[in-house]
Each structure stands twice: as C-alpha cells, then as structure tokens.
mmCIF file of C-alpha atoms in Angstrom:
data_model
loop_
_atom_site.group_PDB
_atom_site.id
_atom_site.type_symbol
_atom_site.label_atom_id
_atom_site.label_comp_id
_atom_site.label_asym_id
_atom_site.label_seq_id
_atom_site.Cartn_x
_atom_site.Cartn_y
_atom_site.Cartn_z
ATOM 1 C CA UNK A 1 124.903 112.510 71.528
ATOM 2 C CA UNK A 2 123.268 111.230 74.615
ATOM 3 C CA UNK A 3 120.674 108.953 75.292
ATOM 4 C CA UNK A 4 117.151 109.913 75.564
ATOM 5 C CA UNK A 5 116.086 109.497 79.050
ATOM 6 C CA UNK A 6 113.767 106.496 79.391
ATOM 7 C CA UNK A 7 109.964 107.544 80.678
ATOM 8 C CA UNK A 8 108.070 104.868 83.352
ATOM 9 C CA UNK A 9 104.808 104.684 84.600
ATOM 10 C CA UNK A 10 103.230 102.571 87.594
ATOM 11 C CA UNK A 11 99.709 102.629 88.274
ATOM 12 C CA UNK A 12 99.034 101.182 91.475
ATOM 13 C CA UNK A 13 96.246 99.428 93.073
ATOM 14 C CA UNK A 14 94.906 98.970 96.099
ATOM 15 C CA UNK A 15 95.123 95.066 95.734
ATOM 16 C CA UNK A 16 92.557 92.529 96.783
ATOM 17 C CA UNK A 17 92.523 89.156 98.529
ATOM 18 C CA UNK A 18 91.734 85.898 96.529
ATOM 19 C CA UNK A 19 88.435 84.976 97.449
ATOM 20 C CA UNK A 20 90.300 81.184 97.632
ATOM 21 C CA UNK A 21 93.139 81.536 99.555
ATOM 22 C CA UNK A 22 92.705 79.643 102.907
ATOM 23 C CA UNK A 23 90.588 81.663 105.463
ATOM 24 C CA UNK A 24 92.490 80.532 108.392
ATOM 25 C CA UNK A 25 95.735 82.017 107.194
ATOM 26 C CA UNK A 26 93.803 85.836 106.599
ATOM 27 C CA UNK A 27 93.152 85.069 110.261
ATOM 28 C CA UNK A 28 96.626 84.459 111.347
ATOM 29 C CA UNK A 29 98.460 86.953 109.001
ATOM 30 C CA UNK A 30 95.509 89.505 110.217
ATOM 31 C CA UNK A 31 96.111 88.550 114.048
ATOM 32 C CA UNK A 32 100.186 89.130 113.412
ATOM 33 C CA UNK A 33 99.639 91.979 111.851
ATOM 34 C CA UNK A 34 97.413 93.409 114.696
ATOM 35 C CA UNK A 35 99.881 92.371 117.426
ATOM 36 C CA UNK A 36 102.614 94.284 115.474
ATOM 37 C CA UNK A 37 100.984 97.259 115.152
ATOM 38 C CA UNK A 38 99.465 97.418 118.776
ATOM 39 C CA UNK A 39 103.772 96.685 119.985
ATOM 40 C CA UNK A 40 105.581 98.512 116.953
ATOM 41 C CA UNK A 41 106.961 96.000 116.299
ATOM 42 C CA UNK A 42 109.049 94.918 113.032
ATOM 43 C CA UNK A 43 106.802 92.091 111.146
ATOM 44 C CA UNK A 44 107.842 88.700 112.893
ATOM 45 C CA UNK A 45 108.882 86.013 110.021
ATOM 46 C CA UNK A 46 105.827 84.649 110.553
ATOM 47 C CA UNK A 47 103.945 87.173 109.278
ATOM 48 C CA UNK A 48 106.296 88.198 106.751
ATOM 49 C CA UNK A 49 105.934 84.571 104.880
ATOM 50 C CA UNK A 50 102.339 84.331 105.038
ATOM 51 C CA UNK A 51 101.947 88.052 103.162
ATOM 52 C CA UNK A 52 104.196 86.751 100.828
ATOM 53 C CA UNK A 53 102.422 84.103 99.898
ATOM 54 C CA UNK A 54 98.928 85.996 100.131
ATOM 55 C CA UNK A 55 101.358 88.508 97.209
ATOM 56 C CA UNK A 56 101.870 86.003 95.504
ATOM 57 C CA UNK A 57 98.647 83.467 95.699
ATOM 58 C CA UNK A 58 97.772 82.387 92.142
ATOM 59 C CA UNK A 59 95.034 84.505 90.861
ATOM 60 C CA UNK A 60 92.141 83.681 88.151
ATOM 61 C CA UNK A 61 89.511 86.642 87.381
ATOM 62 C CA UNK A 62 87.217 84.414 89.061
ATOM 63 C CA UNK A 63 88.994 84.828 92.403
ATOM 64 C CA UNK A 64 90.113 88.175 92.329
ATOM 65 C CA UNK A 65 88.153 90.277 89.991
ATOM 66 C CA UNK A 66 90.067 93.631 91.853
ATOM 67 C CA UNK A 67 93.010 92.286 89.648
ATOM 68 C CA UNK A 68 91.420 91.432 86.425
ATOM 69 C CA UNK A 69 89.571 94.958 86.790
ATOM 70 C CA UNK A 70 92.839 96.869 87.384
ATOM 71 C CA UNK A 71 94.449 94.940 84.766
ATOM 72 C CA UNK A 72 91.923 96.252 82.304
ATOM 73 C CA UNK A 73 92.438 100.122 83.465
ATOM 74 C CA UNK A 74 96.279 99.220 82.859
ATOM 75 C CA UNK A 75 96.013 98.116 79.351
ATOM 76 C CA UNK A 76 93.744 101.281 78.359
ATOM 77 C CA UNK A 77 96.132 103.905 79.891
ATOM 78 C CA UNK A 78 98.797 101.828 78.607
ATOM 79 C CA UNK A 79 97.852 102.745 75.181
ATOM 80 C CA UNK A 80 98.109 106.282 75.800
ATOM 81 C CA UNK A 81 101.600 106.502 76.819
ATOM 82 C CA UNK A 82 103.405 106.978 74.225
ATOM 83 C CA UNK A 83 105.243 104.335 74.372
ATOM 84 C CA UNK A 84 106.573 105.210 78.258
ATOM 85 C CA UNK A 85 107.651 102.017 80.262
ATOM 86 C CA UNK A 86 104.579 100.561 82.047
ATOM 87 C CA UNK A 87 104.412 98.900 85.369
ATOM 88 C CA UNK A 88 101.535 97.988 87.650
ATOM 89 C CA UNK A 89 101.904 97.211 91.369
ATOM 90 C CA UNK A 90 99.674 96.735 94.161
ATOM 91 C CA UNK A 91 99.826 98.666 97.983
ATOM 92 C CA UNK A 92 98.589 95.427 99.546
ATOM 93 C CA UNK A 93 97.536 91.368 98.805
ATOM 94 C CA UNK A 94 99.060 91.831 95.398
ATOM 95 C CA UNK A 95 102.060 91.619 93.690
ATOM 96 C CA UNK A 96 104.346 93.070 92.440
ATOM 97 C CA UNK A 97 104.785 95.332 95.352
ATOM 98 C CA UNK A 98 105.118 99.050 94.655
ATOM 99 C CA UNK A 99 109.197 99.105 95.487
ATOM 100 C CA UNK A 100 109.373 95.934 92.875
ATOM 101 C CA UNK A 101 107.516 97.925 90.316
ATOM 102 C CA UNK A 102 109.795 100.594 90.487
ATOM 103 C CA UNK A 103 112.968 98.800 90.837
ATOM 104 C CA UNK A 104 111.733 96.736 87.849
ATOM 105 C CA UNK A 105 111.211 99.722 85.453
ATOM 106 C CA UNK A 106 114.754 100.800 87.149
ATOM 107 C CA UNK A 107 116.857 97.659 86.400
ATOM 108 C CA UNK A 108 115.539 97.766 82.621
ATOM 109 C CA UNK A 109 116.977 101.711 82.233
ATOM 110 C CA UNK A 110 114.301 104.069 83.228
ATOM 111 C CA UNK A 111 115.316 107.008 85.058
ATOM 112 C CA UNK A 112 112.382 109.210 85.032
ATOM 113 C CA UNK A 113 108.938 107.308 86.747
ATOM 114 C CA UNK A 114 105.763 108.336 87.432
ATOM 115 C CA UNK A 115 103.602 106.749 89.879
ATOM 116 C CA UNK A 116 99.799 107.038 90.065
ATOM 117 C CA UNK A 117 97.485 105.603 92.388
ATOM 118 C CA UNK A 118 93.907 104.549 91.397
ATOM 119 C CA UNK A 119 92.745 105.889 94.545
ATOM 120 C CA UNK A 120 91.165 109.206 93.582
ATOM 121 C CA UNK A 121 89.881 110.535 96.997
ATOM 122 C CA UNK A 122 92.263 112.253 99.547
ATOM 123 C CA UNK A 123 91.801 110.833 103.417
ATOM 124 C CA UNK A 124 93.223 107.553 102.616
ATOM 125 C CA UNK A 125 96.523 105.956 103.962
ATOM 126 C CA UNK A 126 97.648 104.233 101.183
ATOM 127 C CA UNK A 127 97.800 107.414 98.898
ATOM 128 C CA UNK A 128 98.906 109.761 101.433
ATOM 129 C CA UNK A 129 101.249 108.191 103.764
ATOM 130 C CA UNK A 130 101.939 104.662 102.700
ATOM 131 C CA UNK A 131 103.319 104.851 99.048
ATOM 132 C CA UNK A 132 104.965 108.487 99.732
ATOM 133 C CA UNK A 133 107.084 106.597 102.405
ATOM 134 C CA UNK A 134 107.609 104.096 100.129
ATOM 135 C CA UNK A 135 109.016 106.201 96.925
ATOM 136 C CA UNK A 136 110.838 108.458 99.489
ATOM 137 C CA UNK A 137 113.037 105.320 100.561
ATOM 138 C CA UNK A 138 113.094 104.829 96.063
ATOM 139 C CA UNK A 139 114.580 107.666 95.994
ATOM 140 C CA UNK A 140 117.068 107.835 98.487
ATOM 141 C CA UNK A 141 118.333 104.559 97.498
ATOM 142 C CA UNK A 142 118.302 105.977 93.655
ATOM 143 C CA UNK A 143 119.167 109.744 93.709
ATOM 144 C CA UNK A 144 119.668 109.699 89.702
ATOM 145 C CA UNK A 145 116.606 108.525 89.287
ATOM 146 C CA UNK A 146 113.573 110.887 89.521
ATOM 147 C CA UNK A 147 110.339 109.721 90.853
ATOM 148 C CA UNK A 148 107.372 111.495 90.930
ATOM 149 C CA UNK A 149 104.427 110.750 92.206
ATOM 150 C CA UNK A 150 100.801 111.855 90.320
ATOM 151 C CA UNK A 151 98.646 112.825 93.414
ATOM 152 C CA UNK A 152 96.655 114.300 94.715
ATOM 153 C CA UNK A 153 93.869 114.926 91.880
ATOM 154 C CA UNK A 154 91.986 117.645 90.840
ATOM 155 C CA UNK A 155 88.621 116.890 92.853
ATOM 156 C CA UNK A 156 87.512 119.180 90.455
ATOM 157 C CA UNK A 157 88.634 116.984 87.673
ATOM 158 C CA UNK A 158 87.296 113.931 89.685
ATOM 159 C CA UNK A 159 83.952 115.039 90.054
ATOM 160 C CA UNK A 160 83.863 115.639 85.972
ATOM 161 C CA UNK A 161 84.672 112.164 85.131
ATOM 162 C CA UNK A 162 81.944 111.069 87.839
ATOM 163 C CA UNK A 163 79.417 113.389 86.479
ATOM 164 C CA UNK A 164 80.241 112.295 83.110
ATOM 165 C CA UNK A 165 79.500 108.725 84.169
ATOM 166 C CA UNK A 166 76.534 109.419 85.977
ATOM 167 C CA UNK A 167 74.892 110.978 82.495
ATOM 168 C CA UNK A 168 75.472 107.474 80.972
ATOM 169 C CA UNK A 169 72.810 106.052 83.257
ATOM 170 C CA UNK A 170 70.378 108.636 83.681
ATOM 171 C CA UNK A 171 67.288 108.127 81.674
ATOM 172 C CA UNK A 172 66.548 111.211 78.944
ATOM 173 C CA UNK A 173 64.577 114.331 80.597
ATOM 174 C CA UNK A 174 61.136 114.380 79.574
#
C-alpha cells in the first residue's frame, strides 16, 4: 500500500518593515540595494547581512501590524484545509523567505505544495516575476516534488469578494 501523498500550502505576503528597526540601516540596505541593481550586480555581503537581519528583526503587532494582519488571514484559511500542511512566508522584510517555506513543508514530507500570494491584482512584480523565479529554481532543485502556484485570480472572482465587502458598509437604500 503506498503512502498518501502529503498536501502543503504557503500563503505568502508581501512583508513589511518594523516600524522600529533602525532607520539608518533601511538607508544603507536601500542604498546597496540601489547600487546593485543600477550594476547587476550579485548582493555584496553587506547588503546580504543587513536584509537578513531586517528578515529576521523581532516583530510585536505593534511594530509590524502587516505581520499580525497576515497572520490572522493564515489562521482562517488554515482552518479550511483540510488538514493540508500550512506554511506562511514573506516576498520581502519578512521571514521565513518563500524558498524556506517551501523547503520547510519539503523536509517534513510534503510532495505536493501550493503556493498563493495575497496579492490579488496582476501588474505586480512580486506575483508575476519574483516568486515564479523563485518556485521555478524549487522545482528544479526538487523534480519529485510538485509545486504549483495559485495565480493569477479570477478578477472576476476578485471583484465579488470586493463588492461583497463594499455592501457591509453601505448604509440601507431609502
């Protein structure tokens, strides 16, 4: 008999910046960043340790209420799962990074992930070139693994749950 294969999900953020960490380090890890991108570059180790610690900054919902508010999505799409493997990672500031999420859900025996972005709206980088790169390295580096990746939404859909919302704060038609 063989083994039922073992379901993941990541939902990934966009990630936000503590509104504590130390202003003059943004600067410099924005300023490194800038100069790689205008030379192409690879990240200078520089840069590469002050992202790192930006990922990994301790966080309070006081100073980054992105994460406490993407937590909260997580635990209510958790609960419909059926019981897949959750993960949640972050494209930036955050972590765990979207490679760690998946390599996390990996190393525990999952070998059929989902990723979904909470970015709903086509036209950004993240969702459309960023984290497809990212899961297309995933998956050469783990061909028995699949890995999908949920987007990009209905707009149709989209526009539903919007409208939807928008009726909660509309006052009654007289």
């Amino acid at each position: 008999m063989t083994e039922p294969l073992r379901r993941g999900i990541v939902l990934v953020g966009h990630g936000g910046i503590p509104r504590d960490f130390p202003r003059d380090r943004l600067a410099r890890l924005k300023a490194l960043e800038g100069q790689r991108r205008g030379s192409g570059a690879p990240p200078t180790h520089e840069e590469m340790e002050l992202e790192l610690s930006l990922r990994h900054w301790p966080r309070t919902p006081e100073t980054d209420p992105y994460r406490s508010g993407l937590e909260a999505l997580a635990a209510q799409l958790q609960s419909l799962l059926n019981g897949a493997l959750f993960a949640l990672a972050y494209n930036e500031f955050c972590a765990p990074t979207v490679s760690e999420a998946v390599e996390g859900l990996i190393a525990a025996g999952v070998k059929d992930i989902t990723v979904i972005p909470s970015m709903f709206t086509p036209g950004g980088s993240h969702s459309e070139l960023e984290i497809p790169a990212i899961l297309e390295d995933l998956r050469a580096n783990h061909p028995s693994v699949t890995i999908r990746y949920a987007w990009p939404f209905d707009l149709t859909q989209v526009a539903g749950m919007l409208a939807e919302q928008l009726k909660r704060f509309q006052s009654p038609a007289t």
